[in-house]
Amino acid sequence: MNFSITAIIISLVIIFSLVVTVNAFKYTDPFGVGKKKAREILPEVAKKMGLEYLQPNDSDEFGGLTGKYKGFQVDVSPNDTSVIDVELNKIVKIHLSDDKPSRSHLNEGMDTFDFNNKSANAFFTTRFSNSGSIERLKNSQEIARFVDAFNGSWGSEISRFDYSNGILHVRFKYGSDSYIPANDIEPMINNLITFAEILEAF
């Protein structure tokens, strides 16, 4: 009986390890197939979105994208640790991040707070705001719905999501060298703009 239980536990550990390994392998792109495809179609994405395509400095690098999209300044930097930035049209005194909490924003006149939503608290582990917005933020159904939808679509693909000083910042996991799957750029930016519009209401 004990042998059977031990065998089951060992089997579950092996299966879990294989799942983790396969998932990690997906993002390393060891043969460069994803990176090559993304590099080839990046200019097409720029044209479709009406953004400027920035030529790479080296043949092994990506170009970047920059410009206005749906009224927001957008910058896509595949070579800069796979980053997409969307700039809000006004600076909202809020700091949200999935990074480790920091007390630095207390010196900027902002206070810590918790959302009245477990998913939002789990996603944004660092939460600061000016006192005038905290009650509305805590009870925001728009933020709660956004977090649930964003996690469902992108949760496994990003390594950083934060908002601070007027900039929404997302970092992708892809590549032993950095890259962003080109077909992910437009839908990700659209999601970030949705969140930017939510934040601008505060």
Coordinates of C-alpha atoms in Angstrom, one line a residue:
M1 CA 0.0 0.0 0.0
N2 CA 2.8 2.4 1.0
F3 CA 4.7 1.4 -2.1
S4 CA 1.7 2.3 -4.3
I5 CA 1.3 5.7 -2.7
T6 CA 5.0 6.4 -3.1
A7 CA 4.9 5.4 -6.7
I8 CA 1.9 7.7 -7.4
I9 CA 3.6 10.6 -5.7
I10 CA 6.8 10.0 -7.7
S11 CA 4.8 9.8 -10.9
L12 CA 3.0 13.1 -10.2
V13 CA 6.3 14.8 -9.4
I14 CA 7.7 13.6 -12.7
I15 CA 4.7 14.7 -14.7
F16 CA 4.8 18.1 -13.0
S17 CA 8.5 18.5 -13.8
L18 CA 7.8 17.6 -17.4
V19 CA 5.0 20.2 -17.7
V20 CA 7.3 22.9 -16.2
T21 CA 10.1 22.0 -18.5
V22 CA 7.9 22.0 -21.6
N23 CA 6.4 25.3 -20.6
A24 CA 9.9 26.9 -20.1
F25 CA 11.1 25.4 -23.4
K26 CA 8.3 27.2 -25.2
Y27 CA 9.6 30.6 -24.2
T28 CA 13.3 30.0 -24.8
D29 CA 12.9 29.5 -28.6
P30 CA 16.3 27.6 -28.7
F31 CA 16.3 27.2 -32.5
G32 CA 15.3 30.8 -33.2
V33 CA 12.2 29.9 -35.2
G34 CA 9.9 32.2 -33.4
K35 CA 12.4 35.0 -33.4
K36 CA 13.0 34.7 -37.2
K37 CA 9.3 34.8 -37.9
A38 CA 8.7 37.7 -35.7
R39 CA 11.6 39.7 -37.3
E40 CA 10.2 39.1 -40.8
I41 CA 6.7 40.3 -40.2
L42 CA 7.4 43.2 -37.8
P43 CA 7.5 45.8 -40.6
E44 CA 4.1 44.5 -41.7
V45 CA 2.7 45.0 -38.2
A46 CA 4.1 48.6 -38.1
K47 CA 2.4 49.4 -41.5
K48 CA -0.9 47.8 -40.4
M49 CA -1.0 49.8 -37.1
G50 CA 0.3 53.1 -38.6
L51 CA 3.4 53.1 -36.5
E52 CA 7.0 53.9 -37.5
Y53 CA 9.3 51.0 -38.0
L54 CA 12.7 51.6 -36.5
Q55 CA 15.4 49.8 -38.5
P56 CA 17.7 47.5 -36.4
N57 CA 21.4 48.4 -36.0
D58 CA 22.4 44.8 -36.6
S59 CA 21.1 42.0 -38.8
D60 CA 20.7 39.8 -35.7
E61 CA 18.5 42.4 -34.0
F62 CA 14.9 43.4 -34.3
G63 CA 13.7 46.8 -35.3
G64 CA 11.3 48.7 -33.0
L65 CA 7.9 50.3 -33.4
T66 CA 7.0 53.8 -32.2
G67 CA 4.2 56.3 -32.8
K68 CA 0.6 57.2 -31.9
Y69 CA -2.0 54.4 -31.9
K70 CA -5.6 55.2 -31.0
G71 CA -4.5 58.4 -29.4
F72 CA -1.7 56.9 -27.2
Q73 CA 2.1 57.0 -27.6
V74 CA 3.3 53.5 -28.1
D75 CA 6.8 52.1 -28.1
V76 CA 7.7 48.5 -28.9
S77 CA 11.3 47.4 -28.1
P78 CA 11.9 43.7 -28.8
N79 CA 15.6 44.1 -28.2
D80 CA 15.1 45.9 -24.8
T81 CA 14.1 42.8 -22.8
S82 CA 10.9 42.3 -24.9
V83 CA 9.1 45.5 -23.8
I84 CA 6.0 47.3 -24.8
D85 CA 5.2 50.7 -23.3
V86 CA 2.0 52.8 -23.7
E87 CA 2.1 56.3 -22.4
L88 CA -1.1 57.8 -20.9
N89 CA -2.2 61.2 -22.0
K90 CA -2.0 62.4 -18.4
I91 CA 0.0 61.3 -15.3
V92 CA -2.3 59.5 -12.9
K93 CA -0.9 59.4 -9.3
I94 CA -1.1 55.6 -9.1
H95 CA 1.6 53.0 -9.0
L96 CA 0.7 49.4 -9.8
S97 CA 3.1 46.5 -10.3
D98 CA 3.4 42.8 -10.2
D99 CA 7.0 43.2 -8.8
K100 CA 8.1 43.1 -5.2
P101 CA 6.5 45.8 -3.0
S102 CA 8.6 48.9 -2.4
R103 CA 8.1 51.8 0.0
S104 CA 9.7 54.4 -2.2
H105 CA 6.3 55.8 -3.4
L106 CA 5.4 56.7 0.2
N107 CA 7.8 59.5 -0.2
E108 CA 5.9 60.8 -3.2
G109 CA 2.7 61.4 -1.2
M110 CA 1.0 58.1 -2.1
D111 CA -0.4 55.5 0.3
T112 CA -0.7 51.7 0.0
F113 CA -4.1 50.1 -0.5
D114 CA -5.8 46.8 -1.2
F115 CA -8.4 46.2 -3.9
N116 CA -11.7 44.6 -2.8
N117 CA -10.9 41.8 -5.3
K118 CA -8.5 38.9 -4.7
S119 CA -7.5 38.5 -8.3
A120 CA -6.5 42.2 -8.6
N121 CA -4.5 42.0 -5.3
A122 CA -2.7 38.8 -6.4
F123 CA -1.8 40.3 -9.8
F124 CA -0.7 43.8 -8.6
T125 CA 1.4 42.9 -5.6
T126 CA 2.5 46.6 -5.3
R127 CA -0.3 49.1 -5.0
F128 CA 0.1 52.9 -4.3
S129 CA -2.2 55.8 -4.9
N130 CA -3.0 59.3 -3.7
S131 CA -5.6 59.3 -1.0
G132 CA -8.2 60.9 -3.2
S133 CA -8.4 57.9 -5.5
I134 CA -8.0 55.0 -3.1
E135 CA -11.7 54.4 -2.4
R136 CA -12.6 54.3 -6.1
L137 CA -9.7 52.1 -6.9
K138 CA -10.5 49.6 -4.1
N139 CA -14.0 49.1 -5.5
S140 CA -13.2 49.4 -9.2
Q141 CA -15.1 46.6 -11.1
E142 CA -13.4 47.8 -14.3
I143 CA -9.9 47.0 -12.9
A144 CA -11.1 43.6 -11.5
R145 CA -12.7 42.6 -14.9
F146 CA -9.5 43.8 -16.8
V147 CA -7.2 41.7 -14.5
D148 CA -9.3 38.6 -15.0
A149 CA -9.4 39.0 -18.8
F150 CA -5.8 39.9 -19.1
N151 CA -4.6 37.0 -16.9
G152 CA -6.7 34.6 -19.1
S153 CA -5.1 35.9 -22.3
W154 CA -1.5 36.8 -21.3
G155 CA -0.8 35.7 -17.8
S156 CA 1.6 32.9 -18.8
E157 CA 3.4 35.0 -21.5
I158 CA 4.6 38.1 -19.5
S159 CA 7.2 38.5 -16.8
R160 CA 6.4 42.1 -15.8
F161 CA 3.3 44.4 -15.8
D162 CA 3.3 47.8 -14.2
Y163 CA 2.0 51.3 -14.3
S164 CA 4.0 54.3 -13.0
N165 CA 4.6 57.9 -13.9
G166 CA 2.3 57.8 -16.8
I167 CA 3.7 54.7 -18.5
L168 CA 2.1 51.2 -18.8
H169 CA 5.0 48.7 -19.1
V170 CA 4.8 45.1 -20.2
R171 CA 7.7 42.7 -20.6
F172 CA 7.3 39.3 -22.4
K173 CA 9.1 36.1 -21.5
Y174 CA 10.0 35.0 -25.0
G175 CA 13.5 34.1 -26.1
S176 CA 16.9 33.3 -24.6
D177 CA 17.6 36.5 -26.5
S178 CA 14.7 38.9 -26.3
Y179 CA 11.9 39.1 -28.8
I180 CA 8.2 39.6 -29.0
P181 CA 6.0 37.5 -31.3
A182 CA 4.9 40.0 -33.9
N183 CA 1.3 38.8 -33.9
D184 CA 1.0 39.5 -30.2
I185 CA 1.9 43.2 -30.5
E186 CA -1.4 44.6 -31.7
P187 CA -3.7 42.6 -29.4
M188 CA -1.4 43.4 -26.4
I189 CA -1.3 47.1 -27.2
N190 CA -5.1 47.1 -27.5
N191 CA -5.4 45.5 -24.1
L192 CA -3.0 48.1 -22.6
I193 CA -5.0 51.0 -24.1
T194 CA -8.1 49.6 -22.5
F195 CA -6.3 49.7 -19.2
A196 CA -4.9 53.1 -19.9
E197 CA -8.4 54.4 -20.5
I198 CA -9.5 52.9 -17.1
L199 CA -6.6 54.5 -15.3
E200 CA -7.2 57.9 -16.9
A201 CA -10.7 58.0 -15.3
F202 CA -9.1 58.3 -11.9

